[in-house]
Tab-separated table of C-alpha atoms and ligand atoms in Angstrom:
chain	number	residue	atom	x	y	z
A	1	UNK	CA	1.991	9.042	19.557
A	2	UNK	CA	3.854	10.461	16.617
A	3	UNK	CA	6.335	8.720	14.646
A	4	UNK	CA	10.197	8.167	16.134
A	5	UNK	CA	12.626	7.036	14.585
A	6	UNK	CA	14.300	5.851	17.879
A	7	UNK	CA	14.463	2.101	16.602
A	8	UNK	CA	16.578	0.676	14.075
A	9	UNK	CA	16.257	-1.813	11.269
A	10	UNK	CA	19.049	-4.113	13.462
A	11	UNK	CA	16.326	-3.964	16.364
A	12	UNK	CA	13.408	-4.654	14.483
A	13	UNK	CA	15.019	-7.268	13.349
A	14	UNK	CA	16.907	-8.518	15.903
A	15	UNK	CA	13.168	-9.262	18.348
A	16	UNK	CA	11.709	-10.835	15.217
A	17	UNK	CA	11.415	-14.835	15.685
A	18	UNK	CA	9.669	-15.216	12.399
A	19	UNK	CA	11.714	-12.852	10.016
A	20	UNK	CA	13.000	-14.699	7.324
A	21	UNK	CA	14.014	-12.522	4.392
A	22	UNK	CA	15.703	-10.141	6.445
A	23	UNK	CA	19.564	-10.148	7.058
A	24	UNK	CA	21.970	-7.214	7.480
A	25	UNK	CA	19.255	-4.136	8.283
A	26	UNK	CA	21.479	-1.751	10.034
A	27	UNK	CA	19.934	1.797	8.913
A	28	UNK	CA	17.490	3.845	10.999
A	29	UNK	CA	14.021	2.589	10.552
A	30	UNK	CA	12.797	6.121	9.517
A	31	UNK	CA	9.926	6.314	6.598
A	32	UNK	CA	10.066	7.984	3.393
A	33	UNK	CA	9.969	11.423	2.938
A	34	UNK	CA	9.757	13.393	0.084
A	35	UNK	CA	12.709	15.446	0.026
A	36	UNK	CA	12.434	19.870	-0.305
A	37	UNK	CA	11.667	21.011	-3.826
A	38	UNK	CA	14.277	23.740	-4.956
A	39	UNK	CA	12.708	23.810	-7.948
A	40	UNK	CA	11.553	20.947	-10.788
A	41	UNK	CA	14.706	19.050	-9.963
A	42	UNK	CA	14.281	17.323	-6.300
A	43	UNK	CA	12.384	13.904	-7.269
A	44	UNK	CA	11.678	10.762	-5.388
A	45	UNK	CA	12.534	7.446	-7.187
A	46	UNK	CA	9.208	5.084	-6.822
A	47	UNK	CA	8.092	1.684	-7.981
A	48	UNK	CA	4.383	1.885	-8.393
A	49	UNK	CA	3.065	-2.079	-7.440
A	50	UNK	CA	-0.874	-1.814	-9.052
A	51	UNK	CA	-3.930	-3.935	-9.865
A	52	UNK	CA	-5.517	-1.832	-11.701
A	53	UNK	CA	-8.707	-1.676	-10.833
A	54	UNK	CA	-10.665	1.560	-10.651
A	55	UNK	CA	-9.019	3.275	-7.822
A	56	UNK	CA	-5.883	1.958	-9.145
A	57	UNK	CA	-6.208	3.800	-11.973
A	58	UNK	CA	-7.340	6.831	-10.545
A	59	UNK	CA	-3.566	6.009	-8.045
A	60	UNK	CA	-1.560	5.363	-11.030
A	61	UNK	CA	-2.987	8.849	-13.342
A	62	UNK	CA	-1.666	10.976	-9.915
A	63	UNK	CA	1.307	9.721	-9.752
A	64	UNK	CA	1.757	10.169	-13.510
A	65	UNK	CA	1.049	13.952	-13.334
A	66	UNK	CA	3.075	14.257	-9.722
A	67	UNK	CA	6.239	15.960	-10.599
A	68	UNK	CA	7.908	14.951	-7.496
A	69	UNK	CA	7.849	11.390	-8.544
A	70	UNK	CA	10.316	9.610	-10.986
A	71	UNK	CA	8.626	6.818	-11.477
A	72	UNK	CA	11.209	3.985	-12.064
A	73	UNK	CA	8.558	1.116	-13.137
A	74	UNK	CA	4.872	-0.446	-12.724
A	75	UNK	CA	4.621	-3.836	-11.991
A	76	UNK	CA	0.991	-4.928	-12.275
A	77	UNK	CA	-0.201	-8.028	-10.338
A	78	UNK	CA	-2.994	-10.465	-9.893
A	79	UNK	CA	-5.641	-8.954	-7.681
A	80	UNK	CA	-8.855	-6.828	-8.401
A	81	UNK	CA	-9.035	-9.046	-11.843
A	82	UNK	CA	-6.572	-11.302	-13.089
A	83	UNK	CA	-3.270	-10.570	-14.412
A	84	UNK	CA	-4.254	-10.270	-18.313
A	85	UNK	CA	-6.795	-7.565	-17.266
A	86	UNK	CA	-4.817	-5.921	-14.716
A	87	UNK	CA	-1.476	-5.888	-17.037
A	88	UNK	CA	-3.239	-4.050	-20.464
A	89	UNK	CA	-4.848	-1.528	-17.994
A	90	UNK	CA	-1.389	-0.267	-16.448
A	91	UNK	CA	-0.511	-0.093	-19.994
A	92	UNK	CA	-3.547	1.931	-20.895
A	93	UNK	CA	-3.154	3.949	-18.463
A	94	UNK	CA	0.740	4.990	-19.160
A	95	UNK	CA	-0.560	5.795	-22.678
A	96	UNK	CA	-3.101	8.109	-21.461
A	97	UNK	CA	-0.978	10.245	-19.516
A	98	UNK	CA	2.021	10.033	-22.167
A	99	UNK	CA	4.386	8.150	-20.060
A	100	UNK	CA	5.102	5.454	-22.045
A	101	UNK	CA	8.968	6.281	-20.792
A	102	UNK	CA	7.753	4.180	-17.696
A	103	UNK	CA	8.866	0.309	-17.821
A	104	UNK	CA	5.685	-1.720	-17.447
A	105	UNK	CA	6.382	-5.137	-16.116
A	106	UNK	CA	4.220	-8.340	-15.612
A	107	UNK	CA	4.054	-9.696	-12.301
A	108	UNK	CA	2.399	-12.625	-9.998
A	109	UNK	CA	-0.661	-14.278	-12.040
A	110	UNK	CA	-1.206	-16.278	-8.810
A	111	UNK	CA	-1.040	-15.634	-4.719
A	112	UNK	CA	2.510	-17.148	-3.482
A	113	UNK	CA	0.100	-20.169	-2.060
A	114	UNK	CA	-3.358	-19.670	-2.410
A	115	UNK	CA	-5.982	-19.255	-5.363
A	116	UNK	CA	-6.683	-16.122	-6.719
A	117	UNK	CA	-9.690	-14.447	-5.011
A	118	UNK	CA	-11.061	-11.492	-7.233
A	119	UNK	CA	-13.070	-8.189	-6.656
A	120	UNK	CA	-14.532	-7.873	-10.149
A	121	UNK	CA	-17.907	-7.348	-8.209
A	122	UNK	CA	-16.775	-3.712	-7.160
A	123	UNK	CA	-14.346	-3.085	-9.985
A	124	UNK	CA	-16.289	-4.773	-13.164
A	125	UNK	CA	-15.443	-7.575	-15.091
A	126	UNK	CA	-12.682	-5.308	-17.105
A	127	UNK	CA	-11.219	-3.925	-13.616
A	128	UNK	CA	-12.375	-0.093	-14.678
A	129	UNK	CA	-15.932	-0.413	-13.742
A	130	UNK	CA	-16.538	-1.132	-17.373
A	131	UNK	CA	-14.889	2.138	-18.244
A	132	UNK	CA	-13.908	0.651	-22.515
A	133	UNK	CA	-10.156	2.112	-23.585
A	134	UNK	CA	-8.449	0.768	-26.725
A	135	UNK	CA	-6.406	-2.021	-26.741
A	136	UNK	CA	-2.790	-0.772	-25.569
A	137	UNK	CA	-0.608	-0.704	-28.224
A	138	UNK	CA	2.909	-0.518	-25.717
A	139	UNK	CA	4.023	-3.683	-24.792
A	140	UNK	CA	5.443	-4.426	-20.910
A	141	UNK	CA	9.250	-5.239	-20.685
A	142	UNK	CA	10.483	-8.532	-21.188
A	143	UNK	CA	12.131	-8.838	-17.195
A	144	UNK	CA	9.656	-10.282	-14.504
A	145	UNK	CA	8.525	-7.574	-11.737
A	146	UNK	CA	10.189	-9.132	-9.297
A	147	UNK	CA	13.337	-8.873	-10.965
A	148	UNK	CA	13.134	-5.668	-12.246
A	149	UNK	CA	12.159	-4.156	-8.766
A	150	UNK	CA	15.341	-5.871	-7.367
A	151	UNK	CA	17.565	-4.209	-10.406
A	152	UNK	CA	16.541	-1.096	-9.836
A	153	UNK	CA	16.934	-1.062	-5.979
A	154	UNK	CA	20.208	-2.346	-6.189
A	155	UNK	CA	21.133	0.403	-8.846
A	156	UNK	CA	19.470	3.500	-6.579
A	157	UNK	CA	20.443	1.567	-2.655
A	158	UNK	CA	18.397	3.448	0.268
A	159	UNK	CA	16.479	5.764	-2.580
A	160	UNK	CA	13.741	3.943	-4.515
A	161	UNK	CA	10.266	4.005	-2.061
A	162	UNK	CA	7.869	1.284	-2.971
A	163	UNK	CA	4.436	2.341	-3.304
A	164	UNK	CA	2.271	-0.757	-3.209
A	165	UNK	CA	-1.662	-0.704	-4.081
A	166	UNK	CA	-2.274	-4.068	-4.632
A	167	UNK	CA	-1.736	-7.620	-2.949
A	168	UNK	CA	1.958	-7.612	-1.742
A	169	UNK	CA	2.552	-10.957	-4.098
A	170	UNK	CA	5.546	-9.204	-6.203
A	171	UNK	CA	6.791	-7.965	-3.397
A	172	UNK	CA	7.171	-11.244	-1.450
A	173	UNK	CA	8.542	-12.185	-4.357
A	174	UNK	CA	11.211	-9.790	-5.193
A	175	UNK	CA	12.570	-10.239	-1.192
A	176	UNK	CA	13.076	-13.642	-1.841
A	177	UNK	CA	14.969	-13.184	-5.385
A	178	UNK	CA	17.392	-10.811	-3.261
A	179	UNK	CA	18.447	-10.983	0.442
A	180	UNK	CA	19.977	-7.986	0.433
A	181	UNK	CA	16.680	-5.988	-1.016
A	182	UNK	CA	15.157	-4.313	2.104
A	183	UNK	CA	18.312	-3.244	2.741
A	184	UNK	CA	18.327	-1.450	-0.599
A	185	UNK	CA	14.670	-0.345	-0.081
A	186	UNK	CA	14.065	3.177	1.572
A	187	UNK	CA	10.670	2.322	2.518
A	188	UNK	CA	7.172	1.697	1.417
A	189	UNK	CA	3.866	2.823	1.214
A	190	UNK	CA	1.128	0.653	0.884
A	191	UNK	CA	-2.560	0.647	0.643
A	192	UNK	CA	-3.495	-2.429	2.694
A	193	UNK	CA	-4.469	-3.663	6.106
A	194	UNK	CA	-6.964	-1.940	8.917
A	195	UNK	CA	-7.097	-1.776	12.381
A	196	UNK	CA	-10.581	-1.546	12.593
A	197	UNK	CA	-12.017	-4.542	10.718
A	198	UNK	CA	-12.129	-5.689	6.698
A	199	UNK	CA	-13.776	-4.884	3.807
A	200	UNK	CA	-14.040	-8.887	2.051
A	201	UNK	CA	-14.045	-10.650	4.953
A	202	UNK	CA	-15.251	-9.312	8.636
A	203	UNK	CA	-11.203	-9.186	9.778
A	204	UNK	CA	-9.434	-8.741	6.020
A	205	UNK	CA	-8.688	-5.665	3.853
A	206	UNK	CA	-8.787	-7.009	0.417
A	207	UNK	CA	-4.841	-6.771	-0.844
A	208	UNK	CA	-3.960	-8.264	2.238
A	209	UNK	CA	-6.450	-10.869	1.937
A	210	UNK	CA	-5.357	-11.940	-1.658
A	211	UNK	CA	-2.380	-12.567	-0.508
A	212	UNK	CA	-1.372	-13.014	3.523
A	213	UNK	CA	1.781	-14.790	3.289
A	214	UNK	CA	3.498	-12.116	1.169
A	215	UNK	CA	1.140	-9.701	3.682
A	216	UNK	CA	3.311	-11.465	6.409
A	217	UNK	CA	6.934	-11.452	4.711
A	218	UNK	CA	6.514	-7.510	3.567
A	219	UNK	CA	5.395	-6.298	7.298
A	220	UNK	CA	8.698	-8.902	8.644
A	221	UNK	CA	11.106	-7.582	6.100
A	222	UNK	CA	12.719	-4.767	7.783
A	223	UNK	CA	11.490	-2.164	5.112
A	224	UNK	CA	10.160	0.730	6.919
A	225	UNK	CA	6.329	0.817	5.719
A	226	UNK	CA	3.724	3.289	6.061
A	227	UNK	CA	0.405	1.714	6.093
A	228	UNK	CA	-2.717	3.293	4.151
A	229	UNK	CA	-5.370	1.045	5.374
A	230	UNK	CA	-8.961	1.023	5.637
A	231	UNK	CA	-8.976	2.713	8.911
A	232	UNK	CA	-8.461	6.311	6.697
A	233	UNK	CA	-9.645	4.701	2.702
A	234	UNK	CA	-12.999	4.539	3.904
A	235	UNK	CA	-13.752	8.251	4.176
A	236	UNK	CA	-12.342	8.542	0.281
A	237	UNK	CA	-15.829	8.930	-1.010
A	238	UNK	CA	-15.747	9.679	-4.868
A	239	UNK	CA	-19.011	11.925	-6.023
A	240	UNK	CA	-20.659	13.467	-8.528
A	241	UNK	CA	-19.311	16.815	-7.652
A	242	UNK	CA	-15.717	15.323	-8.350
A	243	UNK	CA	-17.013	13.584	-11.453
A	244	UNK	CA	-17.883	16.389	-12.715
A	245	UNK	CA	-14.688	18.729	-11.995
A	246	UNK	CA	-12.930	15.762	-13.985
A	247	UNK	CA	-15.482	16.292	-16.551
A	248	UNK	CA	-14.973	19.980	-16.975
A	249	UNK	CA	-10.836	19.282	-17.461
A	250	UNK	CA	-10.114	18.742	-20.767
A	251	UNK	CA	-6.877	16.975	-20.655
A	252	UNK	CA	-6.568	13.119	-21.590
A	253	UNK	CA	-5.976	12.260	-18.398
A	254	UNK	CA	-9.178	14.210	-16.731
A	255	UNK	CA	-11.416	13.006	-19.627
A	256	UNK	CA	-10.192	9.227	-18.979
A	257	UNK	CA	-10.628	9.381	-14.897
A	258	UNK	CA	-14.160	11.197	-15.703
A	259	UNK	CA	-14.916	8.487	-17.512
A	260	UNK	CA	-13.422	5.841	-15.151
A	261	UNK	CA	-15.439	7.681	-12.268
A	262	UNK	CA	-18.797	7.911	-14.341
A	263	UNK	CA	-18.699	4.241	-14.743
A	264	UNK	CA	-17.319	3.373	-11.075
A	265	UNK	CA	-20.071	5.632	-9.967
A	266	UNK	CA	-22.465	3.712	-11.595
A	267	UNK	CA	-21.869	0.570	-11.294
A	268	UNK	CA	-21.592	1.077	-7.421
A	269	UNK	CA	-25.011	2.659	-7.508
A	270	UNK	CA	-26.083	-0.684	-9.687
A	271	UNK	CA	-25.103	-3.076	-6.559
A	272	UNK	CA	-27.173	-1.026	-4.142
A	273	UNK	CA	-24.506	1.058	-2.009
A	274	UNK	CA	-25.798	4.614	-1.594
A	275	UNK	CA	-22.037	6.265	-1.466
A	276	UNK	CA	-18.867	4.824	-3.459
A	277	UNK	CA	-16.408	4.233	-4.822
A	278	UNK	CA	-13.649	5.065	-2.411
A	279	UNK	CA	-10.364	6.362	-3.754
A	280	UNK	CA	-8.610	3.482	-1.289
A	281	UNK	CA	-5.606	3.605	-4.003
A	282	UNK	CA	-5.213	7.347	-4.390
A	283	UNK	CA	-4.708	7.894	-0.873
A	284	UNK	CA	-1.558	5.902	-0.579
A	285	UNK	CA	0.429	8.175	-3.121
A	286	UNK	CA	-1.016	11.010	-1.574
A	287	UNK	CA	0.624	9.228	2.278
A	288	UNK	CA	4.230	9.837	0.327
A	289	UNK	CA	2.945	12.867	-1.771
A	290	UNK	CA	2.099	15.272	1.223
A	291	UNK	CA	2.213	13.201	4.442
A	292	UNK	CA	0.287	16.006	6.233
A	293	UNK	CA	-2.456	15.233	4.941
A	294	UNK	CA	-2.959	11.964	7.469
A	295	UNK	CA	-1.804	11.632	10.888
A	296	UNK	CA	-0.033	8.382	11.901
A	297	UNK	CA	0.679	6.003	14.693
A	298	UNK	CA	3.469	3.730	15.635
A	299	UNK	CA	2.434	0.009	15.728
A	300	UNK	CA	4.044	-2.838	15.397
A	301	UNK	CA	1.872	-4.877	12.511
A	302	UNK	CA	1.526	-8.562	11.880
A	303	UNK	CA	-0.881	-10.777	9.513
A	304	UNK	CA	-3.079	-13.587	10.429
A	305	UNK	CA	-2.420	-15.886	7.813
A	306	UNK	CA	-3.732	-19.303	9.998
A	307	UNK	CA	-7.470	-18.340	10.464
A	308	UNK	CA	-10.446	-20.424	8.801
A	309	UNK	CA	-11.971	-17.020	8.786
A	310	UNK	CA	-9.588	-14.468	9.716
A	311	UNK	CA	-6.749	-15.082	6.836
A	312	UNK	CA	-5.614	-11.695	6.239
A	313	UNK	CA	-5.927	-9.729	8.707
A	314	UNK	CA	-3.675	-6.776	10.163
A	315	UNK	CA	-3.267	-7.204	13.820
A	316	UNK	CA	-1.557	-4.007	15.567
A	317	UNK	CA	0.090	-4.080	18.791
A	318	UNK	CA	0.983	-0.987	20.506
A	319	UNK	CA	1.718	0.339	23.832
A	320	UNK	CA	-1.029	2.827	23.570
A	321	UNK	CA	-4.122	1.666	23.631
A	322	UNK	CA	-7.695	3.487	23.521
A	323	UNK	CA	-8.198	6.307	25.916
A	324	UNK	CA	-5.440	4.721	28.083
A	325	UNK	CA	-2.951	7.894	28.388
A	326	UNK	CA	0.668	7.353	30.710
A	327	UNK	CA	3.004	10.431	32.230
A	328	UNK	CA	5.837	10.244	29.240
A	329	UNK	CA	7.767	8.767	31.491
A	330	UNK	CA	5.373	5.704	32.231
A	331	UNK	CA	4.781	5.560	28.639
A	332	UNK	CA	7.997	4.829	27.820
A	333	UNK	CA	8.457	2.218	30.141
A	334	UNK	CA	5.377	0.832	28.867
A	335	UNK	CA	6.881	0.519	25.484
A	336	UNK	CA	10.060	-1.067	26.903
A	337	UNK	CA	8.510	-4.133	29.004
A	338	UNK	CA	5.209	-4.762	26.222
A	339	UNK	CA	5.958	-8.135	24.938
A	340	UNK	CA	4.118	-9.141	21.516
A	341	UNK	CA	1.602	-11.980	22.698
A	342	UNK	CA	-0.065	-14.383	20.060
A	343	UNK	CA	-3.027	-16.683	20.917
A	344	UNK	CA	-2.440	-19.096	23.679
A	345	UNK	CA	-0.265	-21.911	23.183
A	346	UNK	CA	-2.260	-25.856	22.470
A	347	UNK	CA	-2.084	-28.963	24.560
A	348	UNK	CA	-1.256	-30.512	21.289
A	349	UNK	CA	1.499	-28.248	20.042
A	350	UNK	CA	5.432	-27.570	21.566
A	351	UNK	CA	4.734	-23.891	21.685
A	352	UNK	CA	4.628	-23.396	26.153
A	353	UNK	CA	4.633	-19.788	25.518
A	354	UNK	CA	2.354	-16.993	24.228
A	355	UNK	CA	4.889	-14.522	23.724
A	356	UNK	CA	5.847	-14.111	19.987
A	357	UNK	CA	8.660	-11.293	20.239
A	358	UNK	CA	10.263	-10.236	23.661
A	359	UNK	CA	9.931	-6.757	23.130
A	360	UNK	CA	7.799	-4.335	20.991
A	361	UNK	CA	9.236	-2.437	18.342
A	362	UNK	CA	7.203	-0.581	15.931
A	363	UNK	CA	7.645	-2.341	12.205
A	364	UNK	CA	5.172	0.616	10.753
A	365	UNK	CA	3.742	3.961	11.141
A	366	UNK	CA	-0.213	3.159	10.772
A	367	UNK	CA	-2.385	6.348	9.162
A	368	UNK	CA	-4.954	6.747	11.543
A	369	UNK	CA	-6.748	10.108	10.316
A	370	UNK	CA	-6.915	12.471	7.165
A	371	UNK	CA	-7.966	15.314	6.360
A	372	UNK	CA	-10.678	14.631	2.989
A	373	UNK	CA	-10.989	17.611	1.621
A	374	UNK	CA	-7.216	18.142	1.428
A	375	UNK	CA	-6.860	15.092	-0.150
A	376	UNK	CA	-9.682	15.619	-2.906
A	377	UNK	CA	-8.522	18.937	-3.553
A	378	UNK	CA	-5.203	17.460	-4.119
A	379	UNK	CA	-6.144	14.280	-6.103
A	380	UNK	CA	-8.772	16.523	-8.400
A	381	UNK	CA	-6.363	19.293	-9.184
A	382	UNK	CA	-3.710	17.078	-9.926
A	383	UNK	CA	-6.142	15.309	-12.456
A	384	UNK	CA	-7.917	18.027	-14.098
A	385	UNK	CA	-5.411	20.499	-14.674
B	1	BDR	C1	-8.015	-2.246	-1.997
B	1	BDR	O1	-8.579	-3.391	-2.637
B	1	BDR	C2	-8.796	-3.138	-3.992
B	1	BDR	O2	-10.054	-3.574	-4.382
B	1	BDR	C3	-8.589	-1.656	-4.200
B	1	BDR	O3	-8.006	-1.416	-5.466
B	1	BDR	C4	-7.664	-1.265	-3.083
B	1	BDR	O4	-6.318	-1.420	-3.439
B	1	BDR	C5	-9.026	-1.731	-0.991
B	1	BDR	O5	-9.293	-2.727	-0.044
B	2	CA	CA1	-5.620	-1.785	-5.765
């Protein structure tokens, strides 16, 4: 199924029972494209939303040398490490590419309810893979990330594309500063969920884990999103071949991901795993960077955030399922009468009914393929040159 925009916002919206942060979403649910280049000056206005984090990095140093971005601000969060690890690195990393134009501003230390679970065992205690950079000498703005992100949506309405590679918590947080923001938003693209099982838990992708009740409000917002999730970050494979084309570069930026890679590389090898690390991260600027790259499917996506052990996970309901395949016609009746079920109501509770929403409408366009060498080629070049 490809992508349609033959939903709006006001529909979405309108089937949701649990929406909270959304009000008056009239626009066309369509996602983010860039727009054509006639020359340098066609750009796309992005907030980068990082944990940096070794693939973060790796995310944050393409977009930096991506000259269809304008990059409006990073707002680092609580996730692969804690906030004053993941805050200095966004910094670092700014400095290496020379973008210290970019407003760097301090996010979420904490999940919106639960403790901070960390993934220093894949990215190091330091969040590079014990990659060492100098102390950063620029200092992050004095507005919180959830303000600024509001600010500068309200200042750019329907053209600033959120591009989110870490737990959704400043996100969550900026929708419920301002009402009006997924109105203002144009859409986002974020590395996060799967389809086909977790990576910390048997049912979570990490971001969403950290995190599932900002998970939840993000995917109920309205905001058209484009999901990068584990179903397409797994076959992101960094190796030694890469390693050492960002060896061979000699700009700051190649030397520093070389380095970053070298010690990812490493310390992946050090717990055991024969392949690693992915380029999760990478792969979600690369979704709003060249969109060919992946194929996608329609779904509509919602969050477990009840389960004892499946807290975090990305459920996806849509009218085409497996090898199942309807007469166009059929199909689209299918889509018309599926009703979004949740599990079965208690004898204890006042729920009588299963259904959650009357009617299906998509809420994301889900990557479900890519092609790798298109996307290594892209990410390497990008980097080294
Ligand atoms: C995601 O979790 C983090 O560890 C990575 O940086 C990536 O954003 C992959 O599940
Ligand atoms: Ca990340």
């Amino acid at each position: 199924m490809s992508p349609s925009n033959s939903f709006t916002r006001r529909q979405f919206v309108n089937t949701s029972t649990a929406a909270v942060f959304v009000s008056n979403l009239a626009g066309i649910l369509s996602f983010p494209q860039l727009p054509a280049r006639n020359g340098a000056a066609a750009q796309s206005r992005v907030i980068i939303d990082t944990d940096p984090g070794v693939d973060d990095a790796f995310a944050l140093l393409l977009a930096m040398r991506s000259p269809e971005l304008k990059i409006e601000a990073i707002t680092p969060v609580a996730g692969n490490v804690p906030l004053d690890l993941t805050l200095p690195n966004a910094l670092r990393m700014v400095e290496i590419a020379g973008r210290t134009d970019i407003p760097v501003a301090a996010g979420a230390k904490t999940p919106l309810t639960r403790r901070l679970v960390t993934a220093a065992y894949a990215h190091g205690e330091n969040g590079l893979g014990g990659a060492v950079f100098p102390e950063p000498k620029t200092k992050p703005v004095d507005e919180p990330a959830a303000e600024l992100i509001c600010r500068i949506a309200r200042k750019y309405p329907g053209e600033v594309t959120l591009i989110t590679i870490g737990p959704l918590t400043n996100i969550a947080a900026a929708l419920a500063v301002d009402s009006n923001l997924a109105g203002n938003i144009r859409g986002l693209v974020m590395m996060g969920g799967s389809l086909s099982g977790g990576n910390i838990t048997p049912a979570a992708e990490f971001n969403i884990y950290v995190d599932p009740e900002a998970g939840r409000m993000v995917f109920q917002s309205g905001i058209p999103i484009t999901m990068v999730g584990l179903d397409v970050t797994r076959k992101t494979t960094l190796t030694e071949e890469h390693f050492k084309q960002l060896s061979s570069g000699k700009s700051a930026v190649s030397q520093a991901a070389a380095k970053i890679a070298r010690n990812a590389i490493d310390h992946t090898r050090s717990l055991g795993f024969l392949v690693g690390p992915n380029m999760h991260d990478s792969l979600a600027v690369t979704a709003f960077l060249d969109p060919s790259i992946l194929t996608f499917e329609n779904y509509y996506v919602d969050v477990e955030v009840k389960g004892e052990l499946t807290a975090g996970q990305t459920l996806g309901y849509s009218p085409t399922s497996g090898d199942l395949r309807r007469t166009p016609e059929k199909q689209k009746q299918a889509e018309s009468r599926m009703v979004v079920r949740g599990s079965a109501p208690t004898l204890a509770g006042t729920k009588d009914s299963p259904v959650i929403r009357d009617r299906w409408v998509p809420n994301a366009r889900v990557a479900v393929n890519l092609d790798s060498s298109r996307f290594f080629d892209l990410l390497i070049a990008r980097l080294s040159s």
